XYZ file of C-alpha atoms in Angstrom:
714
model
C 35.934 37.873 -3.571
C 36.948 34.244 -3.494
C 33.233 32.971 -4.308
C 33.450 34.754 -7.601
C 36.903 33.595 -8.196
C 36.135 29.971 -7.464
C 33.031 30.757 -9.896
C 35.337 31.885 -12.744
C 37.542 28.663 -12.370
C 34.144 26.370 -12.190
C 32.985 28.098 -15.237
C 35.970 27.187 -17.236
C 35.210 23.347 -16.380
C 31.577 23.660 -16.473
C 29.009 24.625 -18.944
C 28.202 27.922 -20.312
C 24.452 27.548 -20.029
C 24.606 27.574 -16.384
C 26.407 30.990 -16.236
C 23.291 32.958 -14.961
C 22.269 30.553 -12.462
C 25.633 30.346 -11.137
C 25.997 34.340 -10.956
C 22.514 34.454 -9.308
C 23.830 31.286 -6.944
C 27.126 32.863 -6.003
C 25.553 36.585 -5.348
C 22.371 34.797 -3.017
C 25.365 32.676 -0.985
C 27.868 35.799 -0.489
C 24.924 37.627 0.739
C 23.316 35.003 2.783
C 26.551 34.145 4.315
C 25.925 36.989 7.086
C 23.237 35.019 8.054
C 23.577 33.114 11.219
C 25.510 29.898 10.696
C 24.986 26.774 12.753
C 27.818 25.175 14.411
C 30.131 23.377 12.199
C 31.305 20.801 14.920
C 30.069 17.213 16.055
C 28.065 17.528 19.213
C 30.250 16.198 22.566
C 28.563 14.285 25.084
C 28.261 16.999 27.400
C 26.612 18.834 24.648
C 24.245 16.074 23.929
C 23.391 15.930 27.273
C 22.400 19.440 27.013
C 19.700 18.924 24.481
C 17.398 16.879 26.566
C 14.860 17.828 28.927
C 16.068 19.168 32.448
C 16.389 16.192 34.975
C 15.108 13.326 32.260
C 18.372 11.478 32.132
C 21.826 11.675 33.662
C 23.327 9.508 31.751
C 23.752 8.720 27.732
C 22.884 4.969 28.603
C 19.924 6.299 30.546
C 18.475 7.772 27.464
C 19.490 4.788 24.945
C 17.948 2.162 27.498
C 14.482 4.566 27.317
C 14.914 5.163 23.577
C 15.189 1.388 22.962
C 11.958 0.536 24.933
C 9.805 2.778 23.473
C 6.980 0.980 21.168
C 7.539 0.912 17.451
C 5.551 -1.040 14.653
C 9.169 -2.136 12.855
C 10.520 -3.910 15.874
C 8.598 -7.035 15.840
C 8.609 -7.990 12.033
C 8.586 -11.828 11.371
C 11.727 -12.510 9.628
C 10.089 -14.976 7.329
C 8.902 -11.460 5.357
C 12.266 -10.506 4.700
C 12.806 -11.495 1.038
C 16.120 -13.271 -0.152
C 16.542 -10.313 -2.301
C 17.156 -7.779 0.580
C 19.687 -10.357 1.883
C 21.529 -10.689 -1.275
C 21.292 -6.718 -1.853
C 23.038 -6.551 2.164
C 25.486 -8.625 0.827
C 26.672 -6.798 -1.714
C 26.607 -3.725 0.943
C 28.876 -5.685 3.046
C 31.221 -5.865 0.486
C 31.093 -2.140 -0.355
C 29.522 -2.497 -3.447
C 27.383 -0.159 -4.313
C 24.725 0.377 -7.271
C 22.664 3.462 -7.408
C 20.793 4.977 -10.119
C 22.715 3.322 -13.124
C 26.034 3.504 -11.601
C 28.213 1.359 -9.852
C 30.539 2.034 -6.997
C 32.787 -0.519 -5.344
C 35.166 0.630 -2.515
C 37.602 -1.626 -2.148
C 38.993 0.296 1.593
C 37.404 2.943 2.987
C 34.024 4.515 1.534
C 34.321 7.899 -0.349
C 31.208 9.263 0.989
C 31.971 12.652 -1.225
C 32.820 10.463 -4.233
C 31.925 12.138 -7.847
C 31.362 10.698 -11.511
C 33.180 13.056 -12.894
C 37.069 13.443 -13.595
C 37.509 16.280 -11.022
C 37.818 14.217 -8.062
C 35.227 13.930 -4.889
C 32.699 16.799 -4.177
C 34.394 19.373 -1.896
C 34.270 19.664 1.780
C 33.533 23.261 2.206
C 30.713 24.557 4.079
C 27.706 23.458 2.426
C 26.554 27.015 1.274
C 29.931 27.470 -0.880
C 29.600 24.159 -2.823
C 28.091 24.564 -6.475
C 26.710 21.527 -7.625
C 24.484 22.103 -10.663
C 25.719 21.988 -13.977
C 29.436 21.219 -13.096
C 30.434 18.903 -15.586
C 33.553 17.371 -14.389
C 32.207 16.241 -11.134
C 29.132 14.882 -12.715
C 25.477 14.146 -11.648
C 25.389 14.634 -7.729
C 22.507 12.499 -7.825
C 24.300 9.087 -7.569
C 26.588 10.544 -4.595
C 23.124 11.876 -2.434
C 21.219 8.451 -3.335
C 24.300 6.637 -1.237
C 24.351 8.822 1.590
C 20.532 8.607 2.237
C 22.049 4.937 3.779
C 18.151 3.475 2.731
C 20.803 0.099 2.821
C 21.122 0.531 6.415
C 17.615 -0.848 6.593
C 18.492 -3.745 4.213
C 21.530 -4.547 6.470
C 19.192 -4.842 9.747
C 16.833 -6.969 8.103
C 19.448 -9.383 6.966
C 20.406 -9.483 10.145
C 16.936 -9.936 11.493
C 16.070 -12.570 9.198
C 19.854 -14.450 9.357
C 21.245 -13.507 12.488
C 24.469 -13.056 10.830
C 26.578 -10.330 12.965
C 28.154 -9.214 9.335
C 25.309 -6.948 8.856
C 24.907 -4.903 12.485
C 29.062 -4.898 12.277
C 28.814 -3.403 8.602
C 26.035 -0.806 9.663
C 28.233 0.337 12.653
C 31.469 0.641 10.446
C 29.716 2.926 7.482
C 27.829 4.918 10.588
C 31.603 6.179 11.739
C 33.277 6.236 8.746
C 30.588 8.510 7.579
C 30.224 10.882 10.754
C 34.359 10.900 10.497
C 33.836 12.514 6.881
C 30.756 14.672 7.385
C 31.446 17.127 10.011
C 27.940 19.000 10.466
C 26.917 21.848 8.161
C 30.140 20.628 5.798
C 29.930 19.045 2.574
C 27.537 18.209 -0.295
C 25.782 15.702 2.416
C 24.109 18.918 3.919
C 23.026 21.131 0.694
C 19.502 19.257 0.636
C 17.140 19.053 3.279
C 15.254 16.267 1.741
C 18.034 14.512 1.378
C 18.925 14.831 5.200
C 15.624 13.727 6.051
C 15.893 10.751 4.057
C 19.118 9.734 5.832
C 17.954 10.448 9.110
C 14.890 7.846 8.428
C 16.890 5.314 7.540
C 19.095 5.619 10.827
C 16.125 5.409 12.791
C 14.506 2.878 11.267
C 17.680 0.667 11.303
C 18.339 1.483 15.264
C 15.308 -0.011 15.920
C 15.537 -3.134 13.860
C 18.969 -4.006 14.978
C 18.028 -3.662 19.002
C 19.500 -6.661 20.809
C 22.435 -7.008 18.669
C 25.720 -6.398 20.793
C 27.613 -5.360 17.284
C 25.374 -2.093 17.128
C 26.841 -1.084 20.301
C 25.882 2.021 22.485
C 28.989 3.983 21.166
C 27.585 3.806 17.576
C 24.126 4.775 18.774
C 24.867 7.577 20.758
C 26.910 9.043 17.581
C 23.777 8.628 15.384
C 21.411 10.006 17.934
C 24.127 12.865 18.313
C 24.465 13.158 14.281
C 20.333 13.144 14.034
C 19.758 16.053 16.006
C 22.698 18.326 14.145
C 20.719 17.208 10.918
C 17.624 18.110 12.235
C 18.543 21.320 13.540
C 19.536 22.142 9.897
C 16.348 21.130 8.423
C 14.430 23.602 10.827
C 16.875 26.275 10.423
C 16.640 26.230 6.517
C 13.001 25.235 6.148
C 12.336 29.081 5.444
C 14.770 28.852 2.562
C 12.908 25.790 0.896
C 9.685 27.553 1.519
C 10.562 30.337 -0.954
C 12.890 28.585 -3.190
C 11.415 24.869 -3.847
C 7.943 25.181 -3.217
C 7.215 21.755 -4.645
C 7.859 17.715 -3.276
C 11.111 19.400 -1.545
C 9.001 21.307 0.628
C 6.621 18.443 1.432
C 9.548 15.837 2.227
C 11.589 18.487 4.442
C 8.412 19.134 6.213
C 7.195 15.886 7.041
C 10.742 14.503 7.520
C 11.415 16.966 10.126
C 8.186 16.033 11.985
C 8.815 12.328 12.059
C 12.164 12.805 13.501
C 10.680 15.151 16.437
C 7.735 12.303 17.124
C 10.856 9.996 17.646
C 12.377 12.331 19.824
C 10.095 13.607 22.732
C 12.805 13.654 25.379
C 14.963 16.637 23.431
C 14.046 20.142 24.256
C 13.581 20.804 20.780
C 11.329 18.272 19.363
C 8.162 20.563 20.123
C 9.129 22.981 18.573
C 10.582 21.391 15.409
C 7.241 19.574 15.506
C 5.230 22.594 15.384
C 7.478 24.368 12.991
C 7.316 21.187 10.485
C 3.200 20.764 10.512
C 2.604 24.649 10.520
C 4.607 24.109 7.232
C 3.317 21.096 5.846
C -0.388 21.400 6.466
C -0.406 24.449 4.307
C 1.797 23.322 1.454
C -0.307 19.986 1.090
C -3.241 21.890 0.652
C -1.446 24.568 -1.860
C 0.179 21.781 -3.612
C -2.426 19.052 -4.218
C -5.487 19.728 -6.748
C -9.055 18.613 -5.660
C -8.867 15.469 -8.069
C -5.486 14.456 -5.650
C -2.871 15.215 -8.524
C 0.215 17.027 -7.051
C 0.631 20.043 -8.964
C 4.185 18.929 -10.597
C 2.089 16.043 -12.662
C 4.667 13.573 -11.847
C 3.203 9.924 -10.448
C 6.731 9.208 -9.403
C 7.217 12.161 -7.518
C 3.389 12.143 -6.118
C 4.599 8.391 -4.799
C 7.405 9.862 -3.029
C 5.278 12.372 -1.310
C 2.559 9.919 -0.287
C 5.412 7.800 1.753
C 6.644 10.791 3.664
C 2.829 11.663 4.574
C 2.700 8.050 5.166
C 5.286 8.156 7.891
C 4.140 11.209 9.389
C 0.225 10.550 9.443
C 0.643 6.715 10.990
C 2.825 7.507 13.822
C 0.576 10.861 14.585
C -1.929 8.022 14.651
C 0.047 5.818 16.695
C 0.930 8.047 19.314
C -2.972 9.748 19.412
C -1.989 13.024 18.308
C -4.630 15.596 16.372
C -4.157 15.222 12.838
C -6.362 17.584 10.431
C -9.218 15.869 8.968
C -8.541 17.955 5.346
C -5.153 17.047 5.649
C -6.134 13.315 6.165
C -8.539 13.963 3.152
C -5.649 14.919 0.969
C -3.676 11.942 1.427
C -6.671 9.780 0.494
C -7.263 11.824 -2.549
C -3.326 11.731 -3.459
C -3.379 7.440 -2.788
C -6.554 7.199 -5.061
C -5.024 9.157 -7.622
C -2.129 6.736 -7.751
C -4.522 4.028 -8.335
C -6.198 5.563 -11.125
C -2.894 5.961 -12.643
C -1.692 2.317 -12.260
C -1.004 0.953 -15.366
C -1.794 -2.848 -15.868
C 1.670 -3.373 -15.652
C 1.529 -2.509 -11.980
C 3.906 0.211 -12.429
C 2.824 4.339 -12.656
C 3.044 5.995 -16.105
C 6.795 7.165 -16.608
C 5.499 10.858 -17.348
C 7.156 14.328 -16.291
C 10.450 13.685 -14.235
C 10.920 10.774 -11.953
C 14.347 9.854 -9.918
C 12.929 6.806 -8.742
C 13.442 8.132 -5.504
C 11.718 6.454 -1.954
C 11.043 7.255 1.494
C 10.095 3.719 2.583
C 13.800 2.200 2.094
C 13.236 -0.884 0.846
C 15.114 -2.128 -2.451
C 11.398 -2.820 -4.054
C 10.630 -2.999 -7.822
C 8.417 -0.185 -8.874
C 4.704 -2.242 -8.790
C 5.708 -3.720 -5.423
C 6.326 -0.781 -4.042
C 3.059 0.645 -4.997
C 1.539 -2.366 -3.693
C 3.025 -1.346 -0.069
C 1.436 2.069 -0.423
C -1.922 0.585 -0.969
C -1.541 -2.297 1.678
C -1.014 0.554 4.299
C -3.609 2.980 2.886
C -6.246 0.330 2.887
C -5.605 -0.259 6.494
C -5.554 3.181 7.208
C -8.714 4.355 5.188
C -10.590 0.859 4.849
C -10.591 1.132 1.048
C -11.303 -2.396 -0.617
C -10.594 -0.583 -3.628
C -6.891 0.134 -2.416
C -6.880 -3.281 -1.091
C -7.484 -4.655 -4.692
C -4.397 -2.776 -5.583
C -2.295 -4.206 -2.973
C -1.794 -7.779 -3.429
C -3.025 -10.677 -1.477
C -0.575 -10.737 1.884
C 0.117 -7.810 4.228
C 3.855 -7.120 2.840
C 6.919 -5.954 4.473
C 6.505 -2.585 3.531
C 3.064 -2.506 5.360
C 4.336 -3.976 8.648
C 7.416 -1.238 8.727
C 5.092 1.370 9.003
C 1.566 -0.213 11.025
C 3.171 -3.585 12.131
C 1.160 -6.437 13.368
C -1.855 -4.224 14.112
C -1.801 -2.857 10.554
C -1.738 -6.457 9.293
C -5.222 -7.470 11.144
C -6.644 -4.037 9.802
C -5.685 -4.927 6.362
C -7.065 -8.561 6.823
C -10.617 -7.128 7.556
C -10.938 -4.970 4.808
C -13.524 -6.596 2.470
C -12.252 -7.696 -0.906
C -14.218 -6.333 -4.233
C -12.989 -7.468 -7.250
C -10.729 -5.027 -9.281
C -12.811 -2.836 -11.371
C -11.991 0.469 -13.694
C -14.181 2.328 -15.424
C -13.854 2.965 -19.125
C -13.298 6.877 -18.494
C -11.079 8.316 -16.011
C -10.283 11.659 -15.368
C -8.194 13.661 -13.163
C -9.327 16.808 -14.590
C -7.350 19.128 -12.261
C -3.996 17.426 -13.136
C -4.782 17.080 -16.889
C -4.397 13.162 -16.794
C -7.439 11.510 -18.733
C -7.380 7.578 -18.691
C -9.374 5.145 -21.178
C -8.977 1.475 -19.892
C -10.327 -1.871 -20.920
C -9.068 -4.651 -18.815
C -5.415 -4.876 -19.245
C -5.849 -2.541 -22.231
C -4.848 1.010 -21.070
C -4.382 4.728 -22.628
C -3.266 7.888 -20.754
C -3.616 11.341 -22.619
C -1.480 13.790 -20.690
C -2.735 17.675 -21.046
C -1.437 19.352 -17.578
C -1.544 22.622 -16.341
C 1.987 24.397 -16.472
C 3.385 24.844 -12.985
C 5.091 27.550 -13.720
C 7.349 29.250 -11.627
C 8.091 25.727 -10.194
C 8.038 23.622 -13.434
C 11.258 22.023 -13.145
C 9.739 18.896 -12.997
C 7.649 19.294 -15.957
C 7.998 18.139 -19.782
C 7.100 20.092 -22.798
C 4.927 17.403 -23.891
C 1.127 18.253 -24.008
C -1.137 15.679 -25.523
C 1.591 13.202 -24.816
C -0.191 9.667 -25.459
C 1.105 6.447 -23.349
C -0.730 3.146 -24.642
C -0.619 -0.441 -23.287
C -2.203 -3.545 -24.718
C -2.499 -6.764 -22.584
C -0.357 -4.719 -20.228
C 2.364 -4.694 -22.383
C 4.119 -1.253 -23.564
C 3.221 0.155 -26.965
C 3.623 3.751 -26.792
C 6.145 5.214 -23.743
C 7.422 8.516 -22.540
C 11.310 8.797 -23.190
C 11.811 9.083 -19.100
C 14.451 11.338 -17.086
C 18.021 9.802 -17.438
C 19.631 12.250 -15.159
C 19.211 15.944 -14.074
C 23.032 16.732 -14.939
C 24.786 15.200 -17.822
C 27.869 15.795 -20.083
C 25.951 14.019 -23.360
C 22.882 16.809 -22.878
C 20.176 14.174 -22.525
C 18.477 15.762 -19.755
C 17.082 18.735 -21.972
C 16.651 16.404 -25.075
C 14.710 13.848 -23.359
C 12.065 16.490 -21.943
C 11.683 18.134 -25.324
C 8.560 17.715 -27.096
C 10.075 15.329 -29.788
C 11.023 12.591 -27.289
C 7.256 12.405 -26.911
C 4.176 10.992 -28.353
C 3.030 14.261 -29.873
C 3.509 16.987 -32.695
C 5.911 19.185 -33.575
C 5.570 22.259 -35.438
C 8.861 23.224 -37.624
C 10.977 20.889 -35.329
C 9.948 23.607 -32.523
C 9.455 22.529 -28.816
C 6.106 23.771 -27.163
C 8.471 25.408 -24.314
C 12.434 25.531 -24.725
C 14.641 23.831 -22.173
C 16.843 25.923 -20.469
C 19.592 24.639 -18.200
C 18.520 21.574 -16.025
C 15.378 22.599 -14.804
C 14.037 26.081 -16.231
C 12.208 26.830 -19.206
C 11.939 29.479 -21.713
C 8.212 29.986 -22.345
C 5.650 28.202 -20.804
C 2.949 25.397 -22.192
C -0.234 26.471 -22.277
C -2.946 23.669 -22.093
C -6.656 24.287 -23.451
C -9.706 22.355 -23.038
C -9.573 18.816 -22.120
C -12.985 16.762 -22.275
C -13.561 12.868 -22.211
C -16.674 11.006 -21.978
C -18.458 7.294 -22.844
C -21.112 6.342 -25.186
C -22.694 3.156 -26.177
C -19.640 1.809 -28.328
C -17.126 4.203 -27.941
C -14.923 6.297 -25.687
C -13.468 9.974 -26.352
C -10.896 12.306 -25.054
C -10.582 15.684 -27.058
C -8.022 18.234 -26.089
C -5.995 21.300 -27.081
C -2.976 23.221 -26.382
C -1.697 26.978 -27.880
C 2.018 26.426 -26.934
C 2.602 27.086 -30.568
C 0.437 30.366 -30.118
C 4.032 32.203 -31.077
C 3.705 31.249 -34.565
C -0.022 30.852 -34.446
C -0.498 27.109 -34.276
C -3.337 25.265 -32.220
C -2.797 21.783 -31.677
C -5.880 19.389 -31.026
C -5.996 15.612 -30.365
C -8.930 13.376 -30.571
C -8.589 10.214 -29.193
C -11.318 7.816 -30.098
C -11.715 4.281 -28.473
C -14.013 1.990 -30.505
C -15.143 -1.003 -28.472
C -16.484 -3.616 -31.141
C -12.960 -2.802 -33.041
C -11.236 -2.990 -30.638
C -9.189 0.026 -32.148
C -7.760 3.297 -31.126
C -7.974 6.583 -33.603
C -5.845 9.351 -32.816
C -6.579 12.391 -34.963
C -3.964 15.405 -34.893
C -5.722 18.524 -36.245
C -3.637 21.583 -36.683
C -4.983 25.064 -36.977
C -3.358 28.401 -37.620
C -1.576 30.366 -40.728
C 1.161 29.948 -43.137
C 2.996 26.666 -44.174
C 4.829 24.649 -41.789
C 6.459 21.457 -41.379
C 4.719 19.047 -39.141
C 6.063 15.966 -37.311
C 4.037 13.081 -35.568
C 6.127 10.843 -33.133
C 5.422 7.551 -31.941
C 7.679 6.256 -29.576
C 8.137 2.501 -28.562
C 10.029 0.771 -25.623
C 13.195 -0.507 -26.643
C 13.377 -4.332 -28.107
C 10.048 -3.699 -30.126
C 10.256 -4.570 -33.565
C 8.781 -2.080 -36.060
C 8.219 -3.996 -39.592
C 6.956 -1.906 -42.493
C 4.117 -3.538 -44.464
C 3.795 -0.647 -46.631
C 4.545 2.845 -46.012
C 0.725 3.692 -44.298
C 0.965 0.088 -42.520
C 3.655 -1.207 -39.851
C 3.568 -4.361 -37.551
C 4.918 -4.204 -33.794
C 6.118 -7.189 -32.202
C 8.436 -8.048 -28.798
C 10.275 -11.210 -28.525
C 8.811 -12.825 -31.137
C 5.185 -12.068 -29.768
C 2.562 -9.852 -31.817
C 2.127 -6.224 -30.185
C 0.061 -4.096 -32.174
C -0.502 -2.740 -35.324
C -0.040 0.865 -36.802
C -1.866 2.398 -39.651
C -1.856 5.758 -41.110
C -4.971 7.350 -42.375
C -5.337 10.186 -44.502
C -1.890 9.995 -45.954
C -0.957 12.639 -49.038
C 1.810 11.521 -51.270
C 4.310 14.126 -49.920
C 3.834 12.393 -46.369
C 6.940 10.433 -45.548
C 7.289 7.623 -42.672
C 10.421 6.566 -40.990
C 11.475 4.147 -38.543
C 14.251 5.843 -36.269
C 16.137 4.288 -33.516
C 17.979 6.078 -30.738
C 21.429 6.524 -30.855
C 24.062 9.572 -30.256
C 22.884 11.055 -33.576
C 19.353 10.601 -32.765
C 19.275 11.252 -29.121
C 15.116 12.315 -28.895
C 14.736 8.662 -29.702
C 16.587 7.455 -26.276
C 14.955 5.687 -23.666
C 15.428 5.795 -19.871
C 13.225 3.500 -17.599
C 14.808 4.394 -14.607
C 17.083 7.104 -13.477
C 20.710 7.008 -14.476
C 19.952 4.209 -17.130
C 19.565 4.956 -20.909
C 19.143 2.343 -24.111
C 18.458 3.325 -27.907
C 14.414 3.468 -28.024
C 12.745 2.903 -31.506
C 9.772 5.252 -33.222
C 7.672 6.232 -36.138
C 8.107 9.431 -37.325
C 5.550 10.467 -39.557
C 6.275 14.003 -41.485
C 4.165 16.296 -43.875
C 3.928 20.323 -44.775
C 0.929 21.774 -44.766
C -0.528 25.173 -45.803
C -2.687 26.390 -43.165
C -5.353 28.897 -43.181
C -8.632 30.259 -41.482
C -10.465 27.815 -43.882
C -7.949 24.988 -43.824
C -6.700 23.080 -41.429
C -4.237 20.056 -41.441
C -5.143 16.402 -40.245
C -3.260 13.239 -39.640
C -4.822 10.262 -37.862
C -3.011 6.833 -36.449
C -5.292 3.751 -36.095
C -3.238 1.376 -33.294
C -5.049 -1.728 -32.715
C -4.019 -5.455 -31.473
C -4.989 -7.329 -34.951
C -4.947 -6.100 -38.268
C -8.394 -4.673 -39.253
C -9.915 -4.337 -42.551
C -10.355 -0.277 -43.158
C -13.047 1.491 -44.622
C -12.205 5.249 -44.795
C -12.799 8.527 -46.416
C -13.112 12.448 -45.916
C -16.932 13.636 -46.300
C -15.827 17.553 -45.989
C -12.987 19.265 -43.882
C -13.064 17.977 -40.565
C -15.730 14.940 -40.682
C -13.842 11.292 -41.297
C -15.878 8.555 -41.827
C -14.026 5.287 -40.476
C -15.759 1.701 -40.660
C -19.451 2.856 -40.326
C -18.551 5.438 -37.853
C -18.983 9.593 -38.642
C -16.330 11.683 -36.792
C -17.266 15.634 -37.122
C -14.203 17.806 -35.364
C -16.419 20.746 -36.306
C -17.649 20.382 -32.739
C -16.150 20.539 -29.171
C -15.992 17.697 -28.066
C -16.079 16.040 -31.248
C -19.175 14.511 -32.234
C -19.114 10.522 -33.354
C -21.911 8.497 -34.333
C -23.001 5.872 -36.786
C -22.548 7.129 -40.453
C -25.558 7.474 -42.533
C -24.104 7.967 -45.638
C -22.091 5.624 -48.127
C -18.458 5.087 -47.176
C -15.771 5.985 -49.550
C -12.698 3.820 -49.369
C -9.556 5.309 -48.882
């Protein structure tokens, strides 16, 4: 009854939309309370000695000496590889100044490892299964708290000591570790809720431990306590991996299984390690096969989460290779395909497209900008797979990132891979993942028509036929991003709704309606998508039926004309009855949108010309608006990284159209780097003429060719 009383109290302060989820969670927790609970106390030294193989060590000191002597690639990192910005970041950490996911924490004395963003005080320290962490607005978003408790800054501190020799860095790690263990009894508090968070923390501890070997300030008492708590945390991951299999069969399952496997590989002396490794790999290999499409895209179609999964896999694969343990060829090939898919998605500015959810999480604990992190992944995969194309995306030298995973051997393997000039085809498809890319040099376009990953669709957005665009490596059309998974302003659901993306709404409806923070009412329904290149142009033709409940089909044709260096985006809406249509074009913050006339707009950033946008086939009653993001217009806000949000700017093209079996509604937007003379006209419904090109939508895909009749100016 106390669980239900707590539910009632929390609902007075929480969000009504989460009532169903809370009821389900409470009932599940009450029913689950009968299952075996792990010991909720920190292991003593005698208990710790019982986890080793019999006769292996007589004392903890013997184990620590043996563990320190084991080879590891990250033990011999050249200090010159550690950049000054890591030292600067470490200096802030020493002073207990943390900045995570748009939130700043400054603890003047003791760090509160259960700190919450809301006014309701710190997160409770009950048994982890009794803590409700979703939808409780008086405690805020839990992600910044979890981010701090990943302890990835332990590695920054260790690297800063490695570079400078300053003892303040290992002293800080020792102090923080004892503080954390004092406040986090095993199985207690929010830091034992998520297995993937536990795994990331253990990875950070182990990497920092090896880097700090030789420092007298990283003493044996701290090392022993770290190992004791790693055992308890790995035991937790192993025990509850079956729950993750049933409830979170997505990147969480891959991350938890991979981290458990990696931890087990670090401790061959422990009795449970062999069982953990077998359990983890028996989950990881089938899950990897089930979750990754043949084209290498993870089913969640989130490049950010795919990069995180690749990092987890890289840890396991490189350690299995180093220990000369078997690795399934199929899984090895899947990782290669996943990496190739990331390279395909890489934008000219070096980053990955910010589509679907992205919490900017990383498994390799280095404070790197997004583009440098991707370069690090490519450097490791270049060495593993001997892929010159990966090397072309990896930068010129083997980075610190690569040394953490592969050491000097990896650096040598990287050096001998052949160097080829970077080339991208005009048309590239990740067909299974529903992502289609057109690219010419540093001009780049992506169209998204990914399959709905229902029921694991929590990280999806309602944005079929969304288009992203860069000219000369500068963003033109952008995605709204994620912001936070829980926020009192409601931006979580606003930014994953249809109007926050470069697509079309009908009657201001969503393709699917977001419910709570990770659920949906309805499912998105992508249709066909075809892309191909011909002499003089490339075309992507796609369709979705997410408005089937009101009888509407949305088809979008993207036509890139080489000679004109222009991109036509044609929207065709077919169905019945009269409807209000809105076409959205979202630009990055700082973009100046200047109206030349109601159908022509000039874009610039920092005083530099960026692009021209022209609307073709406008009707008299069409309306165009320049809309800036604000509290009153949240659909036009922009989140570059998790936890950060700022006003964006957009063009909204609105019209009303009466549809029938013989009459569809068409609107056309032209994007170009310079202002173009335009000759445009209709031939008959569904066929248009543009600057000597004929575009016929009666075919699928649309038929494009040189016009054979006089052009009517329009």
